[in-house]
mmCIF file of C-alpha atoms in Angstrom:
data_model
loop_
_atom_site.group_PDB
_atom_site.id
_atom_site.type_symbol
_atom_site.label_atom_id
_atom_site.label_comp_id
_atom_site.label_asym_id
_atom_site.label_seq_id
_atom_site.Cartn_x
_atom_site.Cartn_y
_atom_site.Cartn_z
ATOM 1 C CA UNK A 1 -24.936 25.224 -61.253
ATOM 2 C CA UNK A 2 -22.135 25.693 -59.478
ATOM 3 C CA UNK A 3 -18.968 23.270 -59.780
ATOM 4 C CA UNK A 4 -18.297 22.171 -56.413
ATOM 5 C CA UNK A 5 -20.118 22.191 -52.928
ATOM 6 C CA UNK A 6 -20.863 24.428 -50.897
ATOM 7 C CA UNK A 7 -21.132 23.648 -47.364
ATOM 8 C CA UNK A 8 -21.118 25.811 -43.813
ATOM 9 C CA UNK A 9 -19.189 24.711 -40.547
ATOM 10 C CA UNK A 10 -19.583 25.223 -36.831
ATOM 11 C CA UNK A 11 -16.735 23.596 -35.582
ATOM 12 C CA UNK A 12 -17.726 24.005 -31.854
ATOM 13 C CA UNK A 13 -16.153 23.522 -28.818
ATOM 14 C CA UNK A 14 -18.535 20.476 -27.633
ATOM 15 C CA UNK A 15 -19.787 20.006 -31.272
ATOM 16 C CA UNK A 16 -19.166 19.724 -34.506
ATOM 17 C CA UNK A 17 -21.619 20.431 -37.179
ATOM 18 C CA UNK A 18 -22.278 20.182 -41.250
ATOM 19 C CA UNK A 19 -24.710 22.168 -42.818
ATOM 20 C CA UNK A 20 -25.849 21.341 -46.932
ATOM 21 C CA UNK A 21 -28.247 23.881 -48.598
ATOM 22 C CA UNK A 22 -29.558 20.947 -50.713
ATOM 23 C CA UNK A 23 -29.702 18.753 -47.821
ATOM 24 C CA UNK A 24 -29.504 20.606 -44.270
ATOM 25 C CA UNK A 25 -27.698 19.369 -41.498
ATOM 26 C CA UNK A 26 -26.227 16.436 -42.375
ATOM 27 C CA UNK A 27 -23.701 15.849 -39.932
ATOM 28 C CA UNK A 28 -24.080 16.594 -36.053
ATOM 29 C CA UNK A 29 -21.390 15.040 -33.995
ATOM 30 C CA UNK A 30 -18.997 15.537 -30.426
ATOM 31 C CA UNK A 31 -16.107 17.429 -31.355
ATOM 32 C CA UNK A 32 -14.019 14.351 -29.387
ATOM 33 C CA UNK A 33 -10.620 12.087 -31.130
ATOM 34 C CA UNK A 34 -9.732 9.001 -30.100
ATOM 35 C CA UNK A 35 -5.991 8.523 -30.498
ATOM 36 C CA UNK A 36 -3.522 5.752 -29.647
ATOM 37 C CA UNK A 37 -0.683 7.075 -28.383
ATOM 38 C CA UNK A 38 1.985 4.512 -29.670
ATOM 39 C CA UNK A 39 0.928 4.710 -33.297
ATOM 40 C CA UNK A 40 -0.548 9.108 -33.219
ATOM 41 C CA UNK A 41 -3.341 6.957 -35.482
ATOM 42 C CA UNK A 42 -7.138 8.389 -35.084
ATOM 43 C CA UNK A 43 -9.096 5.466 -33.751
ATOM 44 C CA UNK A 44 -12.491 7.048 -33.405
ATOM 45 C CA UNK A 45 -14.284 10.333 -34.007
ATOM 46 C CA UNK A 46 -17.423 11.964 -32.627
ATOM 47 C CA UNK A 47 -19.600 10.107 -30.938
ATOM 48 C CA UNK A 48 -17.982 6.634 -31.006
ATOM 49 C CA UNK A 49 -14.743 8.639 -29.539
ATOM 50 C CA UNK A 50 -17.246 10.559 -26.877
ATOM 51 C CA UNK A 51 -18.258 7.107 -25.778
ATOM 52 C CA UNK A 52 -15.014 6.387 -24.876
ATOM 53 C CA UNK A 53 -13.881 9.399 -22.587
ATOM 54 C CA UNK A 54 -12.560 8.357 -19.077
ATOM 55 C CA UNK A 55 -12.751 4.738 -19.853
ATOM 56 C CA UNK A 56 -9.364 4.287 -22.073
ATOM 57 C CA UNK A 57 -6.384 2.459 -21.319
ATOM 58 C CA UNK A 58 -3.130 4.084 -21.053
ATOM 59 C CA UNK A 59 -2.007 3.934 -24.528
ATOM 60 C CA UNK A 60 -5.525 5.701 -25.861
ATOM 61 C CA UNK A 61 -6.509 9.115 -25.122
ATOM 62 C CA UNK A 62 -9.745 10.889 -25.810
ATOM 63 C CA UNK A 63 -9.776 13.932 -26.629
ATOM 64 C CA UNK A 64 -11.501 17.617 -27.383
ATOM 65 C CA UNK A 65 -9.015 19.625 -30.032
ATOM 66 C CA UNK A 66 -11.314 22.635 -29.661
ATOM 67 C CA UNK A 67 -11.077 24.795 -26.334
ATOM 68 C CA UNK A 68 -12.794 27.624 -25.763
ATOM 69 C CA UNK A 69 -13.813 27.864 -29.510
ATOM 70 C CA UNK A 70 -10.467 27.753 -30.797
ATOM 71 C CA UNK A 71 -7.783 24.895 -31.551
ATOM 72 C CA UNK A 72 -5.905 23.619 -29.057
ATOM 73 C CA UNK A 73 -4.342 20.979 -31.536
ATOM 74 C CA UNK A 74 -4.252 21.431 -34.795
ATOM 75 C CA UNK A 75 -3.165 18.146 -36.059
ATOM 76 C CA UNK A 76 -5.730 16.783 -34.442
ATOM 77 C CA UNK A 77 -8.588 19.251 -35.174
ATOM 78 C CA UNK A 78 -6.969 18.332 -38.959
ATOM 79 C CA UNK A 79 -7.413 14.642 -38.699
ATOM 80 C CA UNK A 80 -10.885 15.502 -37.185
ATOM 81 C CA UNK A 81 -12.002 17.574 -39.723
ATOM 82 C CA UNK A 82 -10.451 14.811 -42.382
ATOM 83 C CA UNK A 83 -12.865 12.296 -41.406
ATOM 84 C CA UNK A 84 -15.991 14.686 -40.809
ATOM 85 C CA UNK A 85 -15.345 15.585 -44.598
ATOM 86 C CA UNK A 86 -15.578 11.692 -45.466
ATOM 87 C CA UNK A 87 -18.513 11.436 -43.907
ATOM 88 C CA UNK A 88 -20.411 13.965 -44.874
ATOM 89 C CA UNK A 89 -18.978 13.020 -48.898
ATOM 90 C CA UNK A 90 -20.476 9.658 -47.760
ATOM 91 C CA UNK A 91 -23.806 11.157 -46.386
ATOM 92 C CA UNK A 92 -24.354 13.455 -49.764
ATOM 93 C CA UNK A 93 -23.318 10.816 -52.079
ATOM 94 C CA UNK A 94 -20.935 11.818 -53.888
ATOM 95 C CA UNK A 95 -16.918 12.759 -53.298
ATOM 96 C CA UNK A 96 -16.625 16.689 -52.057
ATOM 97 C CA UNK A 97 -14.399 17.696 -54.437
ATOM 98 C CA UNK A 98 -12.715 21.348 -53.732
ATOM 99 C CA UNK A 99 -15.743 22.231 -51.703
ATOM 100 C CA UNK A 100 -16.314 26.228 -50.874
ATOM 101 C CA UNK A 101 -16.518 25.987 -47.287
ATOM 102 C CA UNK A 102 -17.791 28.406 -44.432
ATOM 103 C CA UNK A 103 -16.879 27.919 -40.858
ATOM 104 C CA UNK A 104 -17.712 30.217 -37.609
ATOM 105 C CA UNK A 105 -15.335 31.597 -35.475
ATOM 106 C CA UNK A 106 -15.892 33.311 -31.807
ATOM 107 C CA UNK A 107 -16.045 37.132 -32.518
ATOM 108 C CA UNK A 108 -12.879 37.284 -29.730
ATOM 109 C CA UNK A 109 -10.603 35.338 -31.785
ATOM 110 C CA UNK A 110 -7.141 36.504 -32.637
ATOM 111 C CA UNK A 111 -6.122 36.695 -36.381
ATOM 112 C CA UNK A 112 -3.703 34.006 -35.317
ATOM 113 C CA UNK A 113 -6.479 31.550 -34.188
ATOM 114 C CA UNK A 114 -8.642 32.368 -36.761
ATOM 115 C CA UNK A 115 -5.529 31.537 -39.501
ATOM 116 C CA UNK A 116 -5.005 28.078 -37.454
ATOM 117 C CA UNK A 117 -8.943 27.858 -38.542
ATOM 118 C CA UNK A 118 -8.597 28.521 -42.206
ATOM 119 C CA UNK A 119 -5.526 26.870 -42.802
ATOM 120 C CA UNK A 120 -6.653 23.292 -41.101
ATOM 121 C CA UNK A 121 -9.967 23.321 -43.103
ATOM 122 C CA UNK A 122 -7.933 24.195 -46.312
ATOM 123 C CA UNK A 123 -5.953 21.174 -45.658
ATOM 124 C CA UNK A 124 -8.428 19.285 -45.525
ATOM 125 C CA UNK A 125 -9.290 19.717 -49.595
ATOM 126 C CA UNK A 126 -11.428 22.994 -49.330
ATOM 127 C CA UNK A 127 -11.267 25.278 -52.530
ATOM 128 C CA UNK A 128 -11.721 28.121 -50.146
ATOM 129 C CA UNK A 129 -12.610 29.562 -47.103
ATOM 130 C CA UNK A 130 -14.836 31.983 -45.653
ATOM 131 C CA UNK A 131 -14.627 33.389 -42.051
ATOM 132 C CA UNK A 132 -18.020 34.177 -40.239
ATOM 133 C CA UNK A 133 -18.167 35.812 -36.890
ATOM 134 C CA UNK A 134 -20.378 33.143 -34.329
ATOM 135 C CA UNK A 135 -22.857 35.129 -33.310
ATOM 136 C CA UNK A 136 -23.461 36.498 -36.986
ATOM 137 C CA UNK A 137 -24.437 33.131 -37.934
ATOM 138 C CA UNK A 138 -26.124 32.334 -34.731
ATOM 139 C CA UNK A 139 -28.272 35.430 -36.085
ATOM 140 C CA UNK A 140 -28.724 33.879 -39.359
ATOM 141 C CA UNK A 141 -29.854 30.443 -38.599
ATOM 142 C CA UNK A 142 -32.335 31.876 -35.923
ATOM 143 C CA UNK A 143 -34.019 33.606 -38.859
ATOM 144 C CA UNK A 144 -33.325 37.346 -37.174
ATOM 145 C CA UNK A 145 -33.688 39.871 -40.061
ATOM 146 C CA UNK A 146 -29.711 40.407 -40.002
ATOM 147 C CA UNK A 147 -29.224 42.686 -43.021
ATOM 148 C CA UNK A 148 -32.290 44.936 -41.985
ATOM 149 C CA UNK A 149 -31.139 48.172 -39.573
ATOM 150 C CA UNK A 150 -32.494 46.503 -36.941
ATOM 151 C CA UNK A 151 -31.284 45.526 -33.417
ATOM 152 C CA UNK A 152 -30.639 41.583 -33.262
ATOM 153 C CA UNK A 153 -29.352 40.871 -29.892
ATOM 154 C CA UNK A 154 -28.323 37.563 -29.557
ATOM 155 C CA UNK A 155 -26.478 35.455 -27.113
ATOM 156 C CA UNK A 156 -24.651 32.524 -28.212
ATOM 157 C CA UNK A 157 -24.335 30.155 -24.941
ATOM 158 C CA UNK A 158 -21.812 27.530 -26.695
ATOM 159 C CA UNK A 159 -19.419 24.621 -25.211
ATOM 160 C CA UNK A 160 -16.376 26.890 -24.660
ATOM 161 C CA UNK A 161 -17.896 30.418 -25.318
ATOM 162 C CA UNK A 162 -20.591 32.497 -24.394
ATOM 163 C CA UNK A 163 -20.787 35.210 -27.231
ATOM 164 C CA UNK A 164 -23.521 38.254 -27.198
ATOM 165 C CA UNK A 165 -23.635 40.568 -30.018
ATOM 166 C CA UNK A 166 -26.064 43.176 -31.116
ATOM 167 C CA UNK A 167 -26.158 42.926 -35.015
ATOM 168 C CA UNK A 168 -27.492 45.706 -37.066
ATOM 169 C CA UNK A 169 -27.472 45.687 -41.066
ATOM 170 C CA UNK A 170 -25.476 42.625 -41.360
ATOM 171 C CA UNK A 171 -22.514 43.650 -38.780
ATOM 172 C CA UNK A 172 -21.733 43.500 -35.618
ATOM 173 C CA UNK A 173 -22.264 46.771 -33.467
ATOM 174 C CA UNK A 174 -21.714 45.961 -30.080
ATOM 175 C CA UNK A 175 -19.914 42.665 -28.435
ATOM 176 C CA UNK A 176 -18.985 40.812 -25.905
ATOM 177 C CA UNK A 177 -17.063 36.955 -25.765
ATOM 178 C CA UNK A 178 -16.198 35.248 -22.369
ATOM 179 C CA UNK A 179 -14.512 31.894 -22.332
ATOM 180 C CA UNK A 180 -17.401 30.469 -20.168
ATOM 181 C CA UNK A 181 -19.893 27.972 -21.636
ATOM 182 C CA UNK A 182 -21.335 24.930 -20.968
ATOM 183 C CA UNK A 183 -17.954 23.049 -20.211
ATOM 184 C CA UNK A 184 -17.719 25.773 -17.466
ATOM 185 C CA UNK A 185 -20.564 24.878 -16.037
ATOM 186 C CA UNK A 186 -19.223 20.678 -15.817
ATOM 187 C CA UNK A 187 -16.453 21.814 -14.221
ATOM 188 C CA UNK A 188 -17.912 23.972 -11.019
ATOM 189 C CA UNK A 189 -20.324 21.099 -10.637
ATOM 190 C CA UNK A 190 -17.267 18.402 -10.737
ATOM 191 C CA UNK A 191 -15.436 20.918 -8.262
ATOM 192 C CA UNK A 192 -18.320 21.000 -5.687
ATOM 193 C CA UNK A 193 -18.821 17.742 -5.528
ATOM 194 C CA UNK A 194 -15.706 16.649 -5.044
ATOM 195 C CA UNK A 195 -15.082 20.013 -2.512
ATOM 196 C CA UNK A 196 -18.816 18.871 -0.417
ATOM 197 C CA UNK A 197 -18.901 15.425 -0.815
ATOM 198 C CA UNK A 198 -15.500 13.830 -1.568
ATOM 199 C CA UNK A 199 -16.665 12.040 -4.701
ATOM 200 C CA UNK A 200 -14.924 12.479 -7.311
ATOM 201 C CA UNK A 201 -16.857 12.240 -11.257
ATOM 202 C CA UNK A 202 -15.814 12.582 -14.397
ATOM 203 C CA UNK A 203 -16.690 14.981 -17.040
ATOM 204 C CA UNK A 204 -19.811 12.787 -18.756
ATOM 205 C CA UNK A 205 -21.532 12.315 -15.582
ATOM 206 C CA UNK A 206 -21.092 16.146 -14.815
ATOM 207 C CA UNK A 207 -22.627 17.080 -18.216
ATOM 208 C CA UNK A 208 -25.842 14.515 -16.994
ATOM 209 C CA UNK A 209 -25.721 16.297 -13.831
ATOM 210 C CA UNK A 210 -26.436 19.471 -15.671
ATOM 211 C CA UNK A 211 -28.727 18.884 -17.959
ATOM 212 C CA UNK A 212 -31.095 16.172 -15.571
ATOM 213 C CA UNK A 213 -31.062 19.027 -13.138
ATOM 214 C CA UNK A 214 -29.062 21.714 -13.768
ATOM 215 C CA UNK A 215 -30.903 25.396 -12.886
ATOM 216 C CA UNK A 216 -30.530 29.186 -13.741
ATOM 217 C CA UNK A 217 -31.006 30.985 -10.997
ATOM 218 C CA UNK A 218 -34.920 31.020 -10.046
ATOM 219 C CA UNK A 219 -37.184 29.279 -7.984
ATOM 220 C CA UNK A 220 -38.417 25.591 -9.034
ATOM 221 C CA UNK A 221 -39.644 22.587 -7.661
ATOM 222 C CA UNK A 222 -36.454 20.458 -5.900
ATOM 223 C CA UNK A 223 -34.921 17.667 -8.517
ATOM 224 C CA UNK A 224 -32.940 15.202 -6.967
ATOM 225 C CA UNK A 225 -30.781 12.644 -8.624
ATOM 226 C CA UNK A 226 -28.314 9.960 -7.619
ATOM 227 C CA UNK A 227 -24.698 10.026 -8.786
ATOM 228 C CA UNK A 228 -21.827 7.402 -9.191
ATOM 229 C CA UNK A 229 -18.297 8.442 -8.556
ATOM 230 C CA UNK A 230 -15.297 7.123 -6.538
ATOM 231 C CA UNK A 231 -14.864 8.106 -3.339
ATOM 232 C CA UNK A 232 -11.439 10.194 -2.190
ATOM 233 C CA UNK A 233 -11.004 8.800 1.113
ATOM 234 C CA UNK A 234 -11.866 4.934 0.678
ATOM 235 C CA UNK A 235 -11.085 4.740 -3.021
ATOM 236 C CA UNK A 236 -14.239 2.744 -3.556
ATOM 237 C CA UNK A 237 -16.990 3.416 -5.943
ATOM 238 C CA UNK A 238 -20.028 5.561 -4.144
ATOM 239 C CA UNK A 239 -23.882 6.558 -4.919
ATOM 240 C CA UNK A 240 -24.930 10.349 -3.284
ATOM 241 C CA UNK A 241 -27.609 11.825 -3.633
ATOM 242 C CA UNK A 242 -27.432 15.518 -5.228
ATOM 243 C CA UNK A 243 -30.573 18.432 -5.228
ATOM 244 C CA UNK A 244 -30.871 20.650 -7.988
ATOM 245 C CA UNK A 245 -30.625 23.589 -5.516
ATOM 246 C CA UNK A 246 -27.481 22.476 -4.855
ATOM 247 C CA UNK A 247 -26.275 22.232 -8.485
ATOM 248 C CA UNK A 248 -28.223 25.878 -9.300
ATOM 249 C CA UNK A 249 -25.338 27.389 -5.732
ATOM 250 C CA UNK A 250 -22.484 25.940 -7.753
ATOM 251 C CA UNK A 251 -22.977 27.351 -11.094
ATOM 252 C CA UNK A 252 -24.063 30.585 -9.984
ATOM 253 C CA UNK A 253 -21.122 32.587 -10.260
ATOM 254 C CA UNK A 254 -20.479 31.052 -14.232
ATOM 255 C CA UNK A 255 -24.123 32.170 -14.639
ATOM 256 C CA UNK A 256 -23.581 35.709 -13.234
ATOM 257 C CA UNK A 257 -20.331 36.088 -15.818
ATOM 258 C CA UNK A 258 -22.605 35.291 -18.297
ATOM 259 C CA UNK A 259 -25.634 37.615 -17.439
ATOM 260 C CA UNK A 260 -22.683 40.827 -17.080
ATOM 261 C CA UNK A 261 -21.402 39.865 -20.135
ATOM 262 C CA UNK A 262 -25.095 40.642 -21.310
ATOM 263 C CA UNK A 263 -25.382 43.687 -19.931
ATOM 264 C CA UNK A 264 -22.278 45.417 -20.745
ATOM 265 C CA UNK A 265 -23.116 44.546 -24.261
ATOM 266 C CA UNK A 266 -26.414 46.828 -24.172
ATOM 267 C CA UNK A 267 -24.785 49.184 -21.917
ATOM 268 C CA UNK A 268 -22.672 49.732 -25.584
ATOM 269 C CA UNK A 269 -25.521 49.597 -27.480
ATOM 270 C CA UNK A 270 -26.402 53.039 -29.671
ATOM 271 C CA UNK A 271 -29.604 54.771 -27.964
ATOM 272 C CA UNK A 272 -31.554 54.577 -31.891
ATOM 273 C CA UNK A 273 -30.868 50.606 -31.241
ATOM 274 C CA UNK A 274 -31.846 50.077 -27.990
ATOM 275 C CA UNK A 275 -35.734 50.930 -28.710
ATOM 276 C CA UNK A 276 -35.798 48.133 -30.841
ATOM 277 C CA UNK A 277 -34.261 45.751 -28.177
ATOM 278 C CA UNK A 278 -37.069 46.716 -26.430
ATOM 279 C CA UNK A 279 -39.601 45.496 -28.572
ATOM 280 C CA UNK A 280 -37.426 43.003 -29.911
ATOM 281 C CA UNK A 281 -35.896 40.770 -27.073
ATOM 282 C CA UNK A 282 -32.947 38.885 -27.352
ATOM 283 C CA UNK A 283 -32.653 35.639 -29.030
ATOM 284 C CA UNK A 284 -30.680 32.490 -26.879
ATOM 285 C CA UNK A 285 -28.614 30.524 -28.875
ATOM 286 C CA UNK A 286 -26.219 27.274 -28.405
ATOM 287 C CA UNK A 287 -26.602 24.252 -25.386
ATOM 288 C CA UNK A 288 -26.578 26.556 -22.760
ATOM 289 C CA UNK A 289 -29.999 28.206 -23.922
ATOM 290 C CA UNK A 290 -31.081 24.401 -23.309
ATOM 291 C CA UNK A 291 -30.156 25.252 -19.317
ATOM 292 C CA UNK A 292 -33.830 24.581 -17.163
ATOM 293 C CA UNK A 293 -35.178 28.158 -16.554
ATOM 294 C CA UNK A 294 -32.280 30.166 -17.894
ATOM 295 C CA UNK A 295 -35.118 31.775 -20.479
ATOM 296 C CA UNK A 296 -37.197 33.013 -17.374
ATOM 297 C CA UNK A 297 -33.903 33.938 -15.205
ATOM 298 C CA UNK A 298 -32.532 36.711 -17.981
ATOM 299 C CA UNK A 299 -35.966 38.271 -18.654
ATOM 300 C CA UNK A 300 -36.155 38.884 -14.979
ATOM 301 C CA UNK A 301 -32.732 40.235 -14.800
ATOM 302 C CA UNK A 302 -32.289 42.528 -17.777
ATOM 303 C CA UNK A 303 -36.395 43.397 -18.052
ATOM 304 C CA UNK A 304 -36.785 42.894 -21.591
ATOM 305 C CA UNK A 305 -38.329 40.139 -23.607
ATOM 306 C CA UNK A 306 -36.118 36.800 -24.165
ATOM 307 C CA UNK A 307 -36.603 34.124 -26.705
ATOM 308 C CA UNK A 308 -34.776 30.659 -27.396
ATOM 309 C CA UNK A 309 -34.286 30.191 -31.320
ATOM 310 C CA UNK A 310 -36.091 27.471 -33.149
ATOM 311 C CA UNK A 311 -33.259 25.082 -32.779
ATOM 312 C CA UNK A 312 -30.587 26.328 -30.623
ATOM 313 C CA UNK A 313 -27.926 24.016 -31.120
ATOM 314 C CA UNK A 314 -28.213 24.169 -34.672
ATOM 315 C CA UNK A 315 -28.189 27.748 -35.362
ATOM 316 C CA UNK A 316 -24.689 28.684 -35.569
ATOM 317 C CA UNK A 317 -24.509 25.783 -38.352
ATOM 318 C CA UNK A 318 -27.719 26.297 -39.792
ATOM 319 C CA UNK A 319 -26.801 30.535 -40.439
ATOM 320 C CA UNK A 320 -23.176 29.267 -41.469
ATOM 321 C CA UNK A 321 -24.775 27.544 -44.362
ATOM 322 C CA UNK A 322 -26.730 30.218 -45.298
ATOM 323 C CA UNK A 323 -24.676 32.599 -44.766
ATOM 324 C CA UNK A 324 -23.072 31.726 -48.130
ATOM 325 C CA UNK A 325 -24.707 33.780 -50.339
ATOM 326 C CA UNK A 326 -24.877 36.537 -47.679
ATOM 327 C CA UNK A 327 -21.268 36.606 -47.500
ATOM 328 C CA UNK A 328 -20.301 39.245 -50.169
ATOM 329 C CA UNK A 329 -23.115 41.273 -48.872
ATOM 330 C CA UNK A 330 -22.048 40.773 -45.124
ATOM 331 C CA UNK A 331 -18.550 41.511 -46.408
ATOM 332 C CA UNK A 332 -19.541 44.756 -48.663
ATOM 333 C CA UNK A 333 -21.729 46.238 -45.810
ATOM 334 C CA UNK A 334 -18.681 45.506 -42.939
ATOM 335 C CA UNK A 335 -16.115 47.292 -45.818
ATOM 336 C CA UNK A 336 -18.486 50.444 -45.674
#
């Protein structure tokens, strides 16, 4: 038996998970604080705290710590992380005393970022912690044979990251992190509509926007769907109308980031690999692999087969708690 917990971490950009071996994912929330600003106290975290962004008064903010996969504010990731750790005590049962504690970081991280990492989930009680590259636990959790010689190609479409990584005998040989992800994506469809139609939305009703009818780039059947915003040259509130097409021209050049970001990763890729990507595919992890036709769009453009893992936004979590008794072995085989 061993003395204290053990539990894995994928402290996301849009999300924040906790991953159990005895008892899976137990915690699955918004990475979003509430905070008044008179008192610095936390009022609210996760979803009660996403349920509150854009409709605070002055003295309470809402807001995302994590940007672009890394902290933006530690004390507030800290507090964050605080309360996530009561919970999930709370959720197992029993106090997490001195738990041994995994958590993910985006393989372009700076030793600097990843340190702000470590340090905040050390202060947060944890005996000690482990570092795990993103898309090696993205890997994990989407039950890729990871510690075989084998090409794993997978592409990590997170909040504030897009991460692809071929991963051969538990390492990473080939990579590739841009700083565009799903929150990307909110943002060119808040910019065109307020650039075409004057209207001006916040970030929630963005994020519906995308996911009601949001497209990669191929052909479909038209969506349309009214929006709510307030209009920049009356200053009143406003319905439009908006067409998926429309949506599918303004995320297009995010898209195309991501799908070069793909291929200059197996442009690096070693010739006795790329066979097996071949027969192999590539595996989509994180929200964005949620994106309406994005699994037909990249088979088109890079001609190989692609797959979405079993549960994509669980997979980074789900291969951080497993990872733990991978680690030395992940660890021995990066030393060689």
């Amino acid at each position: 038996m061993f003395s204290s917990v053990q539990i894995g971490i994928d402290l996301g950009t849009a999300n924040l998970l906790v991953y159990t071996k005895n008892k899976g994912m137990i915690i699955n929330e918004p990475s979003v604080v509430a905070i008044d600003l008179q008192t610095n106290q936390v009022l609210a975290v996760g979803e009660d705290a996403k349920k509150m962004v854009g409709k605070t008064p002055e003295n309470i903010v809402a807001i995302r710590p994590l940007k672009d996969g890394v902290i933006a504010d530690y004390q507030v990731t800290t507090d964050m992380l605080k309360h996530i750790m009561r919970k999930a005590s709370k959720k197992l049962g029993a106090p997490l005393r001195k738990p041994s504690v995994v958590v993910c970081t985006p393989s372009g991280s700076t030793s600097v970022e990843r340190r702000a990492i470590s340090d905040a989930v050390k202060q947060c009680g944890a005996r000690e912690v482990q570092l795990i590259e993103e898309p090696v636990a993205a890997a994990i959790g989407a039950d890729l044979p990871v510690e075989e010689p084998i090409a794993n190609v997978i592409v990590d479409i997170g909040g504030g990251t897009t991460e692809v990584a071929i991963i051969s005998f538990g390492g990473v040989v080939s990579c590739n992190s841009i700083r565009v992800g799903g929150d990307q994506l909110d943002d060119d469809i808040t910019h065109f509509v307020r650039k075409k139609y004057n209207l001006m939305i916040g970030q929630r009703t963005a994020e519906n926007i995308k996911m009601e009818v949001g497209y990669a780039l191929v052909e479909h059947a038209e969506l349309k769907m009214d929006i709510r915003g307030r209009d920049l040259v009356s200053g009143l509130p406003k319905t439009i109308e908006i067409s998926s097409y429309e949506i599918q021209g303004a995320i297009k050049d995010s898209l195309l980031s991501v799908l070069e970001a793909i291929r200059a990763t197996l442009e690096d890729c070693p010739p006795e690999l790329s066979g097996d990507i071949v027969d192999r595919g590539v595996i989509l992890t994180g929200g964005g692999a949620l994106l309406n036709g994005v699994q037909e769009w990249l088979s088109n453009e890079i001609v190989v087969p692609v797959h979405i893992a079993p549960s994509p936004l669980e997979s980074v979590a789900i291969g951080t708690g497993r990872s733990l008794k991978m680690m030395q072995r992940i660890q021995s085989s990066k030393a060689k």
